[in-house]
mmCIF file with all atom_site columns, C-alpha atoms in Angstrom:
data_model
loop_
_atom_site.group_PDB
_atom_site.id
_atom_site.type_symbol
_atom_site.label_atom_id
_atom_site.label_alt_id
_atom_site.label_comp_id
_atom_site.label_asym_id
_atom_site.label_entity_id
_atom_site.label_seq_id
_atom_site.pdbx_PDB_ins_code
_atom_site.Cartn_x
_atom_site.Cartn_y
_atom_site.Cartn_z
_atom_site.occupancy
_atom_site.B_iso_or_equiv
_atom_site.pdbx_formal_charge
_atom_site.auth_seq_id
_atom_site.auth_comp_id
_atom_site.auth_asym_id
_atom_site.auth_atom_id
_atom_site.pdbx_PDB_model_num
ATOM 1   C CA . MET A 1 1   ? 77.044  115.100 93.382  1.00 0.00 ? 6   MET A CA 1
ATOM 2   C CA . ARG A 1 2   ? 77.938  112.497 90.741  1.00 0.00 ? 7   ARG A CA 1
ATOM 3   C CA . PRO A 1 3   ? 77.473  108.866 91.900  1.00 0.00 ? 8   PRO A CA 1
ATOM 4   C CA . GLN A 1 4   ? 81.107  108.051 91.183  1.00 0.00 ? 9   GLN A CA 1
ATOM 5   C CA . LEU A 1 5   ? 82.342  111.128 93.018  1.00 0.00 ? 10  LEU A CA 1
ATOM 6   C CA . LEU A 1 6   ? 80.048  110.312 95.942  1.00 0.00 ? 11  LEU A CA 1
ATOM 7   C CA . PHE A 1 7   ? 81.536  106.816 96.120  1.00 0.00 ? 12  PHE A CA 1
ATOM 8   C CA . VAL A 1 8   ? 85.082  108.196 96.106  1.00 0.00 ? 13  VAL A CA 1
ATOM 9   C CA . PHE A 1 9   ? 84.172  110.742 98.804  1.00 0.00 ? 14  PHE A CA 1
ATOM 10  C CA . ILE A 1 10  ? 82.732  108.015 101.062 1.00 0.00 ? 15  ILE A CA 1
ATOM 11  C CA . HIS A 1 11  ? 85.718  105.766 100.397 1.00 0.00 ? 16  HIS A CA 1
ATOM 12  C CA . PHE A 1 12  ? 88.169  108.580 101.180 1.00 0.00 ? 17  PHE A CA 1
ATOM 13  C CA . THR A 1 13  ? 86.275  109.564 104.347 1.00 0.00 ? 18  THR A CA 1
ATOM 14  C CA . ILE A 1 14  ? 86.220  106.012 105.698 1.00 0.00 ? 19  ILE A CA 1
ATOM 15  C CA . LEU A 1 15  ? 89.940  105.554 105.106 1.00 0.00 ? 20  LEU A CA 1
ATOM 16  C CA . THR A 1 16  ? 90.961  108.864 106.652 1.00 0.00 ? 21  THR A CA 1
ATOM 17  C CA . THR A 1 17  ? 88.744  108.161 109.651 1.00 0.00 ? 22  THR A CA 1
ATOM 18  C CA . SER A 1 18  ? 90.445  104.800 110.050 1.00 0.00 ? 23  SER A CA 1
ATOM 19  C CA . THR A 1 19  ? 93.793  106.567 109.980 1.00 0.00 ? 24  THR A CA 1
ATOM 20  C CA . ILE A 1 20  ? 92.761  108.909 112.797 1.00 0.00 ? 25  ILE A CA 1
ATOM 21  C CA . LEU A 1 21  ? 91.654  105.962 114.915 1.00 0.00 ? 26  LEU A CA 1
ATOM 22  C CA . ALA A 1 22  ? 94.906  104.167 114.215 1.00 0.00 ? 27  ALA A CA 1
ATOM 23  C CA . THR A 1 23  ? 96.868  107.229 115.273 1.00 0.00 ? 28  THR A CA 1
ATOM 24  C CA . SER A 1 24  ? 95.182  107.256 118.671 1.00 0.00 ? 29  SER A CA 1
ATOM 25  C CA . GLN A 1 25  ? 95.822  103.557 119.174 1.00 0.00 ? 30  GLN A CA 1
ATOM 26  C CA . SER A 1 26  ? 99.385  102.943 118.110 1.00 0.00 ? 31  SER A CA 1
ATOM 27  C CA . PRO A 1 27  ? 102.150 105.133 116.611 1.00 0.00 ? 32  PRO A CA 1
ATOM 28  C CA . SER A 1 28  ? 103.564 102.222 114.622 1.00 0.00 ? 33  SER A CA 1
ATOM 29  C CA . LEU A 1 29  ? 100.131 101.261 113.300 1.00 0.00 ? 34  LEU A CA 1
ATOM 30  C CA . ALA A 1 30  ? 99.433  104.894 112.451 1.00 0.00 ? 35  ALA A CA 1
ATOM 31  C CA . GLU A 1 31  ? 102.661 105.157 110.486 1.00 0.00 ? 36  GLU A CA 1
ATOM 32  C CA . LYS A 1 32  ? 101.779 102.096 108.420 1.00 0.00 ? 37  LYS A CA 1
ATOM 33  C CA . THR A 1 33  ? 98.220  103.292 107.860 1.00 0.00 ? 38  THR A CA 1
ATOM 34  C CA . LEU A 1 34  ? 99.308  106.779 106.801 1.00 0.00 ? 39  LEU A CA 1
ATOM 35  C CA . LYS A 1 35  ? 101.811 105.306 104.390 1.00 0.00 ? 40  LYS A CA 1
ATOM 36  C CA . ARG A 1 36  ? 99.128  103.079 102.885 1.00 0.00 ? 41  ARG A CA 1
ATOM 37  C CA . VAL A 1 37  ? 96.720  106.007 102.454 1.00 0.00 ? 42  VAL A CA 1
ATOM 38  C CA . ASP A 1 38  ? 99.357  108.207 100.829 1.00 0.00 ? 43  ASP A CA 1
ATOM 39  C CA . ASN A 1 39  ? 100.872 105.709 98.451  1.00 0.00 ? 44  ASN A CA 1
ATOM 40  C CA . GLU A 1 40  ? 97.930  103.496 97.600  1.00 0.00 ? 45  GLU A CA 1
ATOM 41  C CA . THR A 1 41  ? 94.570  105.007 98.452  1.00 0.00 ? 46  THR A CA 1
ATOM 42  C CA . ILE A 1 42  ? 95.241  108.523 97.190  1.00 0.00 ? 47  ILE A CA 1
ATOM 43  C CA . TYR A 1 43  ? 96.562  107.110 93.927  1.00 0.00 ? 48  TYR A CA 1
ATOM 44  C CA . LYS A 1 44  ? 93.491  104.912 93.466  1.00 0.00 ? 49  LYS A CA 1
ATOM 45  C CA . VAL A 1 45  ? 91.162  107.781 94.353  1.00 0.00 ? 50  VAL A CA 1
ATOM 46  C CA . SER A 1 46  ? 92.994  110.037 91.909  1.00 0.00 ? 51  SER A CA 1
ATOM 47  C CA . LYS A 1 47  ? 92.625  107.463 89.125  1.00 0.00 ? 52  LYS A CA 1
ATOM 48  C CA . GLN A 1 48  ? 88.876  107.356 89.732  1.00 0.00 ? 53  GLN A CA 1
ATOM 49  C CA . LEU A 1 49  ? 88.727  111.159 89.649  1.00 0.00 ? 54  LEU A CA 1
ATOM 50  C CA . CYS A 1 50  ? 90.786  111.368 86.459  1.00 0.00 ? 55  CYS A CA 1
ATOM 51  C CA . TRP A 1 51  ? 88.552  109.481 84.034  1.00 0.00 ? 56  TRP A CA 1
ATOM 52  C CA . GLY A 1 52  ? 90.532  108.301 81.039  1.00 0.00 ? 57  GLY A CA 1
ATOM 53  C CA . CYS A 1 53  ? 93.696  110.010 82.258  1.00 0.00 ? 58  CYS A CA 1
ATOM 54  C CA . LEU A 1 54  ? 97.112  108.562 81.654  1.00 0.00 ? 59  LEU A CA 1
ATOM 55  C CA . GLY A 1 55  ? 100.682 109.652 82.231  1.00 0.00 ? 60  GLY A CA 1
ATOM 56  C CA . GLU A 1 56  ? 101.245 113.290 83.061  1.00 0.00 ? 61  GLU A CA 1
ATOM 57  C CA . SER A 1 57  ? 97.595  114.158 83.772  1.00 0.00 ? 62  SER A CA 1
ATOM 58  C CA . LEU A 1 58  ? 97.312  111.500 86.454  1.00 0.00 ? 63  LEU A CA 1
ATOM 59  C CA . GLN A 1 59  ? 100.709 112.482 87.845  1.00 0.00 ? 64  GLN A CA 1
ATOM 60  C CA . PHE A 1 60  ? 99.574  116.099 88.221  1.00 0.00 ? 65  PHE A CA 1
ATOM 61  C CA . LEU A 1 61  ? 96.350  115.078 89.969  1.00 0.00 ? 66  LEU A CA 1
ATOM 62  C CA . TYR A 1 62  ? 97.935  112.464 92.212  1.00 0.00 ? 67  TYR A CA 1
ATOM 63  C CA . GLN A 1 63  ? 100.634 114.832 93.464  1.00 0.00 ? 68  GLN A CA 1
ATOM 64  C CA . HIS A 1 64  ? 98.056  117.531 94.214  1.00 0.00 ? 69  HIS A CA 1
ATOM 65  C CA . ASN A 1 65  ? 95.862  115.092 96.113  1.00 0.00 ? 70  ASN A CA 1
ATOM 66  C CA . LEU A 1 66  ? 98.795  113.853 98.176  1.00 0.00 ? 71  LEU A CA 1
ATOM 67  C CA . VAL A 1 67  ? 99.386  117.409 99.389  1.00 0.00 ? 72  VAL A CA 1
ATOM 68  C CA . ARG A 1 68  ? 95.674  117.926 100.079 1.00 0.00 ? 73  ARG A CA 1
ATOM 69  C CA . ALA A 1 69  ? 95.380  114.622 101.935 1.00 0.00 ? 74  ALA A CA 1
ATOM 70  C CA . ALA A 1 70  ? 98.145  115.718 104.293 1.00 0.00 ? 75  ALA A CA 1
ATOM 71  C CA . LYS A 1 71  ? 95.830  118.580 105.333 1.00 0.00 ? 76  LYS A CA 1
ATOM 72  C CA . TRP A 1 72  ? 92.690  116.395 105.394 1.00 0.00 ? 77  TRP A CA 1
ATOM 73  C CA . GLU A 1 73  ? 91.196  118.188 102.404 1.00 0.00 ? 78  GLU A CA 1
ATOM 74  C CA . LEU A 1 74  ? 89.026  116.402 99.853  1.00 0.00 ? 79  LEU A CA 1
ATOM 75  C CA . PRO A 1 75  ? 90.757  115.260 96.648  1.00 0.00 ? 80  PRO A CA 1
ATOM 76  C CA . LEU A 1 76  ? 90.512  117.290 93.455  1.00 0.00 ? 81  LEU A CA 1
ATOM 77  C CA . THR A 1 77  ? 88.817  116.048 90.279  1.00 0.00 ? 82  THR A CA 1
ATOM 78  C CA . TRP A 1 78  ? 90.451  116.277 86.862  1.00 0.00 ? 83  TRP A CA 1
ATOM 79  C CA . ASP A 1 79  ? 88.508  118.599 84.548  1.00 0.00 ? 84  ASP A CA 1
ATOM 80  C CA . SER A 1 80  ? 88.877  118.248 80.770  1.00 0.00 ? 85  SER A CA 1
ATOM 81  C CA . GLN A 1 81  ? 87.914  121.876 80.104  1.00 0.00 ? 86  GLN A CA 1
ATOM 82  C CA . LEU A 1 82  ? 90.555  123.155 82.514  1.00 0.00 ? 87  LEU A CA 1
ATOM 83  C CA . GLU A 1 83  ? 93.037  120.792 80.884  1.00 0.00 ? 88  GLU A CA 1
ATOM 84  C CA . LYS A 1 84  ? 92.194  122.254 77.461  1.00 0.00 ? 89  LYS A CA 1
ATOM 85  C CA . TYR A 1 85  ? 92.687  125.760 78.792  1.00 0.00 ? 90  TYR A CA 1
ATOM 86  C CA . ALA A 1 86  ? 96.023  124.839 80.401  1.00 0.00 ? 91  ALA A CA 1
ATOM 87  C CA . SER A 1 87  ? 97.133  123.110 77.187  1.00 0.00 ? 92  SER A CA 1
ATOM 88  C CA . TRP A 1 88  ? 96.225  126.203 75.179  1.00 0.00 ? 93  TRP A CA 1
ATOM 89  C CA . TRP A 1 89  ? 98.341  128.427 77.403  1.00 0.00 ? 94  TRP A CA 1
ATOM 90  C CA . ALA A 1 90  ? 101.234 125.958 77.466  1.00 0.00 ? 95  ALA A CA 1
ATOM 91  C CA . GLY A 1 91  ? 101.092 125.945 73.663  1.00 0.00 ? 96  GLY A CA 1
ATOM 92  C CA . ILE A 1 92  ? 101.367 129.731 73.622  1.00 0.00 ? 97  ILE A CA 1
ATOM 93  C CA . ARG A 1 93  ? 104.374 129.619 75.934  1.00 0.00 ? 98  ARG A CA 1
ATOM 94  C CA . LYS A 1 94  ? 106.109 126.879 73.929  1.00 0.00 ? 99  LYS A CA 1
ATOM 95  C CA . ALA A 1 95  ? 107.752 129.444 71.676  1.00 0.00 ? 100 ALA A CA 1
ATOM 96  C CA . ASP A 1 96  ? 109.469 131.416 74.446  1.00 0.00 ? 101 ASP A CA 1
ATOM 97  C CA . CYS A 1 97  ? 108.945 129.457 77.706  1.00 0.00 ? 102 CYS A CA 1
ATOM 98  C CA . LYS A 1 98  ? 108.288 132.796 79.406  1.00 0.00 ? 103 LYS A CA 1
ATOM 99  C CA . LEU A 1 99  ? 107.126 132.461 83.001  1.00 0.00 ? 104 LEU A CA 1
ATOM 100 C CA . GLN A 1 100 ? 103.912 134.378 82.474  1.00 0.00 ? 105 GLN A CA 1
ATOM 101 C CA . HIS A 1 101 ? 100.330 133.908 83.697  1.00 0.00 ? 106 HIS A CA 1
ATOM 102 C CA . SER A 1 102 ? 97.450  133.621 81.244  1.00 0.00 ? 107 SER A CA 1
ATOM 103 C CA . PHE A 1 103 ? 95.403  136.293 83.036  1.00 0.00 ? 108 PHE A CA 1
ATOM 104 C CA . PRO A 1 104 ? 96.074  140.016 83.420  1.00 0.00 ? 109 PRO A CA 1
ATOM 105 C CA . GLU A 1 105 ? 97.285  141.002 86.879  1.00 0.00 ? 110 GLU A CA 1
ATOM 106 C CA . TYR A 1 106 ? 94.484  141.023 89.488  1.00 0.00 ? 111 TYR A CA 1
ATOM 107 C CA . ASP A 1 107 ? 92.011  139.640 86.934  1.00 0.00 ? 112 ASP A CA 1
ATOM 108 C CA . PHE A 1 108 ? 92.236  135.910 87.605  1.00 0.00 ? 113 PHE A CA 1
ATOM 109 C CA . LYS A 1 109 ? 89.136  134.035 86.433  1.00 0.00 ? 114 LYS A CA 1
ATOM 110 C CA . LEU A 1 110 ? 90.620  130.730 87.558  1.00 0.00 ? 115 LEU A CA 1
ATOM 111 C CA . GLY A 1 111 ? 93.310  129.736 89.996  1.00 0.00 ? 116 GLY A CA 1
ATOM 112 C CA . GLU A 1 112 ? 96.626  129.288 88.209  1.00 0.00 ? 117 GLU A CA 1
ATOM 113 C CA . ASN A 1 113 ? 100.073 127.996 89.150  1.00 0.00 ? 118 ASN A CA 1
ATOM 114 C CA . ILE A 1 114 ? 102.933 128.133 86.645  1.00 0.00 ? 119 ILE A CA 1
ATOM 115 C CA . TYR A 1 115 ? 106.418 126.618 86.564  1.00 0.00 ? 120 TYR A CA 1
ATOM 116 C CA . TRP A 1 116 ? 109.561 126.862 84.453  1.00 0.00 ? 121 TRP A CA 1
ATOM 117 C CA . GLY A 1 117 ? 112.530 124.504 84.553  1.00 0.00 ? 122 GLY A CA 1
ATOM 118 C CA . SER A 1 118 ? 115.860 124.688 82.704  1.00 0.00 ? 123 SER A CA 1
ATOM 119 C CA . GLY A 1 119 ? 116.272 121.523 80.646  1.00 0.00 ? 124 GLY A CA 1
ATOM 120 C CA . SER A 1 120 ? 113.692 119.041 79.390  1.00 0.00 ? 125 SER A CA 1
ATOM 121 C CA . THR A 1 121 ? 113.471 116.497 82.213  1.00 0.00 ? 126 THR A CA 1
ATOM 122 C CA . TRP A 1 122 ? 111.273 118.325 84.746  1.00 0.00 ? 127 TRP A CA 1
ATOM 123 C CA . THR A 1 123 ? 108.073 116.459 85.620  1.00 0.00 ? 128 THR A CA 1
ATOM 124 C CA . PRO A 1 124 ? 104.664 117.257 87.165  1.00 0.00 ? 129 PRO A CA 1
ATOM 125 C CA . THR A 1 125 ? 106.023 115.891 90.435  1.00 0.00 ? 130 THR A CA 1
ATOM 126 C CA . ASP A 1 126 ? 108.811 118.487 90.361  1.00 0.00 ? 131 ASP A CA 1
ATOM 127 C CA . ALA A 1 127 ? 106.365 121.337 89.784  1.00 0.00 ? 132 ALA A CA 1
ATOM 128 C CA . VAL A 1 128 ? 103.942 120.330 92.535  1.00 0.00 ? 133 VAL A CA 1
ATOM 129 C CA . SER A 1 129 ? 106.836 119.732 94.927  1.00 0.00 ? 134 SER A CA 1
ATOM 130 C CA . VAL A 1 130 ? 108.123 123.286 94.434  1.00 0.00 ? 135 VAL A CA 1
ATOM 131 C CA . TRP A 1 131 ? 104.655 124.812 94.798  1.00 0.00 ? 136 TRP A CA 1
ATOM 132 C CA . ALA A 1 132 ? 103.889 122.751 97.904  1.00 0.00 ? 137 ALA A CA 1
ATOM 133 C CA . GLY A 1 133 ? 107.269 123.666 99.363  1.00 0.00 ? 138 GLY A CA 1
ATOM 134 C CA . GLU A 1 134 ? 105.964 127.197 99.897  1.00 0.00 ? 139 GLU A CA 1
ATOM 135 C CA . GLU A 1 135 ? 104.016 125.961 102.928 1.00 0.00 ? 140 GLU A CA 1
ATOM 136 C CA . LYS A 1 136 ? 106.922 127.001 105.143 1.00 0.00 ? 141 LYS A CA 1
ATOM 137 C CA . TYR A 1 137 ? 106.267 130.621 104.159 1.00 0.00 ? 142 TYR A CA 1
ATOM 138 C CA . TYR A 1 138 ? 102.541 130.538 104.939 1.00 0.00 ? 143 TYR A CA 1
ATOM 139 C CA . ASP A 1 139 ? 101.185 132.050 108.163 1.00 0.00 ? 144 ASP A CA 1
ATOM 140 C CA . TYR A 1 140 ? 98.041  130.045 108.937 1.00 0.00 ? 145 TYR A CA 1
ATOM 141 C CA . GLU A 1 141 ? 96.816  132.402 111.644 1.00 0.00 ? 146 GLU A CA 1
ATOM 142 C CA . GLN A 1 142 ? 97.089  135.546 109.520 1.00 0.00 ? 147 GLN A CA 1
ATOM 143 C CA . ASN A 1 143 ? 96.346  133.853 106.179 1.00 0.00 ? 148 ASN A CA 1
ATOM 144 C CA . THR A 1 144 ? 99.292  135.654 104.596 1.00 0.00 ? 149 THR A CA 1
ATOM 145 C CA . CYS A 1 145 ? 102.755 134.894 103.277 1.00 0.00 ? 150 CYS A CA 1
ATOM 146 C CA . GLN A 1 146 ? 105.853 135.777 105.230 1.00 0.00 ? 151 GLN A CA 1
ATOM 147 C CA . GLU A 1 147 ? 107.195 139.146 104.143 1.00 0.00 ? 152 GLU A CA 1
ATOM 148 C CA . GLY A 1 148 ? 109.172 138.881 100.932 1.00 0.00 ? 153 GLY A CA 1
ATOM 149 C CA . GLN A 1 149 ? 108.158 135.259 100.301 1.00 0.00 ? 154 GLN A CA 1
ATOM 150 C CA . MET A 1 150 ? 105.702 133.460 98.032  1.00 0.00 ? 155 MET A CA 1
ATOM 151 C CA . CYS A 1 151 ? 103.112 131.010 99.344  1.00 0.00 ? 156 CYS A CA 1
ATOM 152 C CA . GLY A 1 152 ? 100.127 131.416 97.014  1.00 0.00 ? 157 GLY A CA 1
ATOM 153 C CA . HIS A 1 153 ? 101.009 128.388 94.920  1.00 0.00 ? 158 HIS A CA 1
ATOM 154 C CA . TYR A 1 154 ? 100.750 126.242 98.058  1.00 0.00 ? 159 TYR A CA 1
ATOM 155 C CA . THR A 1 155 ? 97.516  127.788 99.319  1.00 0.00 ? 160 THR A CA 1
ATOM 156 C CA . GLN A 1 156 ? 95.909  127.235 95.922  1.00 0.00 ? 161 GLN A CA 1
ATOM 157 C CA . ILE A 1 157 ? 96.758  123.533 96.046  1.00 0.00 ? 162 ILE A CA 1
ATOM 158 C CA . VAL A 1 158 ? 95.155  123.005 99.468  1.00 0.00 ? 163 VAL A CA 1
ATOM 159 C CA . TRP A 1 159 ? 92.326  125.562 99.246  1.00 0.00 ? 164 TRP A CA 1
ATOM 160 C CA . LYS A 1 160 ? 89.245  123.970 100.813 1.00 0.00 ? 165 LYS A CA 1
ATOM 161 C CA . THR A 1 161 ? 86.633  125.063 98.254  1.00 0.00 ? 166 THR A CA 1
ATOM 162 C CA . THR A 1 162 ? 88.674  124.231 95.143  1.00 0.00 ? 167 THR A CA 1
ATOM 163 C CA . ARG A 1 163 ? 87.232  121.130 93.474  1.00 0.00 ? 168 ARG A CA 1
ATOM 164 C CA . ARG A 1 164 ? 88.594  120.807 89.921  1.00 0.00 ? 169 ARG A CA 1
ATOM 165 C CA . ILE A 1 165 ? 91.976  120.976 88.258  1.00 0.00 ? 170 ILE A CA 1
ATOM 166 C CA . GLY A 1 166 ? 93.465  120.783 84.778  1.00 0.00 ? 171 GLY A CA 1
ATOM 167 C CA . CYS A 1 167 ? 97.163  121.012 83.912  1.00 0.00 ? 172 CYS A CA 1
ATOM 168 C CA . ALA A 1 168 ? 99.582  120.834 81.006  1.00 0.00 ? 173 ALA A CA 1
ATOM 169 C CA . ARG A 1 169 ? 103.307 120.374 80.451  1.00 0.00 ? 174 ARG A CA 1
ATOM 170 C CA . VAL A 1 170 ? 105.269 121.376 77.366  1.00 0.00 ? 175 VAL A CA 1
ATOM 171 C CA . VAL A 1 171 ? 108.898 121.173 76.306  1.00 0.00 ? 176 VAL A CA 1
ATOM 172 C CA . CYS A 1 172 ? 109.594 124.583 74.807  1.00 0.00 ? 177 CYS A CA 1
ATOM 173 C CA . ASP A 1 173 ? 111.435 125.319 71.580  1.00 0.00 ? 178 ASP A CA 1
ATOM 174 C CA . ASP A 1 174 ? 114.570 126.159 73.578  1.00 0.00 ? 179 ASP A CA 1
ATOM 175 C CA . GLY A 1 175 ? 114.503 122.771 75.334  1.00 0.00 ? 180 GLY A CA 1
ATOM 176 C CA . ASP A 1 176 ? 113.238 124.020 78.698  1.00 0.00 ? 181 ASP A CA 1
ATOM 177 C CA . VAL A 1 177 ? 109.957 123.007 80.367  1.00 0.00 ? 182 VAL A CA 1
ATOM 178 C CA . PHE A 1 178 ? 106.851 125.067 81.078  1.00 0.00 ? 183 PHE A CA 1
ATOM 179 C CA . MET A 1 179 ? 103.991 123.721 83.205  1.00 0.00 ? 184 MET A CA 1
ATOM 180 C CA . THR A 1 180 ? 100.698 125.279 84.212  1.00 0.00 ? 185 THR A CA 1
ATOM 181 C CA . CYS A 1 181 ? 97.737  124.192 86.338  1.00 0.00 ? 186 CYS A CA 1
ATOM 182 C CA . ASN A 1 182 ? 94.313  125.837 86.536  1.00 0.00 ? 187 ASN A CA 1
ATOM 183 C CA . TYR A 1 183 ? 91.904  125.488 89.451  1.00 0.00 ? 188 TYR A CA 1
ATOM 184 C CA . ASP A 1 184 ? 88.168  125.982 89.894  1.00 0.00 ? 189 ASP A CA 1
ATOM 185 C CA . PRO A 1 185 ? 86.849  127.498 92.035  1.00 0.00 ? 190 PRO A CA 1
ATOM 186 C CA . PRO A 1 186 ? 90.019  129.554 92.520  1.00 0.00 ? 191 PRO A CA 1
ATOM 187 C CA . GLY A 1 187 ? 91.604  129.944 95.922  1.00 0.00 ? 192 GLY A CA 1
ATOM 188 C CA . PHE A 1 188 ? 91.120  133.237 97.699  1.00 0.00 ? 193 PHE A CA 1
ATOM 189 C CA . VAL A 1 189 ? 93.947  135.702 97.083  1.00 0.00 ? 194 VAL A CA 1
ATOM 190 C CA . SER A 1 190 ? 94.139  138.417 99.718  1.00 0.00 ? 195 SER A CA 1
ATOM 191 C CA . HIS A 1 191 ? 95.722  141.808 99.075  1.00 0.00 ? 196 HIS A CA 1
ATOM 192 C CA . ASN A 1 192 ? 98.735  140.787 101.138 1.00 0.00 ? 197 ASN A CA 1
ATOM 193 C CA . MET A 1 193 ? 99.217  137.601 99.161  1.00 0.00 ? 198 MET A CA 1
ATOM 194 C CA . SER A 1 194 ? 98.677  138.715 95.616  1.00 0.00 ? 199 SER A CA 1
ATOM 195 C CA . ALA A 1 195 ? 101.811 140.727 94.961  1.00 0.00 ? 200 ALA A CA 1
ATOM 196 C CA . THR A 1 196 ? 104.281 138.401 96.628  1.00 0.00 ? 201 THR A CA 1
ATOM 197 C CA . CYS A 1 197 ? 102.736 135.050 95.837  1.00 0.00 ? 202 CYS A CA 1
ATOM 198 C CA . TYR A 1 198 ? 101.325 135.207 92.338  1.00 0.00 ? 203 TYR A CA 1
ATOM 199 C CA . HIS A 1 199 ? 102.766 137.989 90.262  1.00 0.00 ? 204 HIS A CA 1
ATOM 200 C CA . VAL A 1 200 ? 106.408 138.364 91.199  1.00 0.00 ? 205 VAL A CA 1
ATOM 201 C CA . THR A 1 201 ? 108.646 136.682 88.629  1.00 0.00 ? 206 THR A CA 1
ATOM 202 C CA . LEU A 1 202 ? 110.997 135.088 91.109  1.00 0.00 ? 207 LEU A CA 1
ATOM 203 C CA . PHE A 1 203 ? 113.080 132.044 90.212  1.00 0.00 ? 208 PHE A CA 1
ATOM 204 C CA . GLN A 1 204 ? 114.139 129.593 92.876  1.00 0.00 ? 209 GLN A CA 1
ATOM 205 C CA . ARG A 1 205 ? 117.483 127.915 92.224  1.00 0.00 ? 210 ARG A CA 1
ATOM 206 C CA . ALA A 1 206 ? 117.287 124.145 92.258  1.00 0.00 ? 211 ALA A CA 1
ATOM 207 C CA . THR A 1 207 ? 120.384 122.091 91.505  1.00 0.00 ? 212 THR A CA 1
ATOM 208 C CA . ASN A 1 208 ? 123.313 123.030 89.258  1.00 0.00 ? 213 ASN A CA 1
ATOM 209 C CA . ARG A 1 209 ? 122.061 125.524 86.673  1.00 0.00 ? 214 ARG A CA 1
ATOM 210 C CA . SER A 1 210 ? 118.375 124.668 87.019  1.00 0.00 ? 215 SER A CA 1
ATOM 211 C CA . PHE A 1 211 ? 115.707 127.101 88.118  1.00 0.00 ? 216 PHE A CA 1
ATOM 212 C CA . LYS A 1 212 ? 112.132 126.583 89.210  1.00 0.00 ? 217 LYS A CA 1
ATOM 213 C CA . LYS A 1 213 ? 109.007 128.464 90.142  1.00 0.00 ? 218 LYS A CA 1
#
């Protein structure tokens, strides 16, 4: 393990342990501690795990690590090679903004979440929020999605063994937004999850005439 990553891991572990202790002592103290960890510590940890990152890259990583922290999972590290791959695919999709994965069906070499939004203002926070919102469709006991629903974007974000992430955002030629994130190692995709959670082109209506996935 890299020295810097080891330091971040120890720092994160100490702070989350302190939060657990605070929870057992006082609800009000726990609320303040949890807020501090979410809004301050996770951001600082993400900056340390996103060497040289600015703007959208850090926003992608920070939002992912907020979701993971809520489930007591270790934070992800930004990976420049995954970022290059995501940027390549976003560049391909710039011409048509088609909501399409970079891998053939059932041949995923990396984990991958994709997003499309009508209009040019959608941000990494919007994409991660929609993906994470699938938690309500995930059955933890059965490790499957509810019938007819998607949850694979969420499970990829919080998958325990995933360590690295790289993402990209592009405003397409038609003025819409396409975003993609790649993960390594990829999250496990069971037979029951794959069809409903990763490969169905299903748009979720947001506000007004906007759509998201």
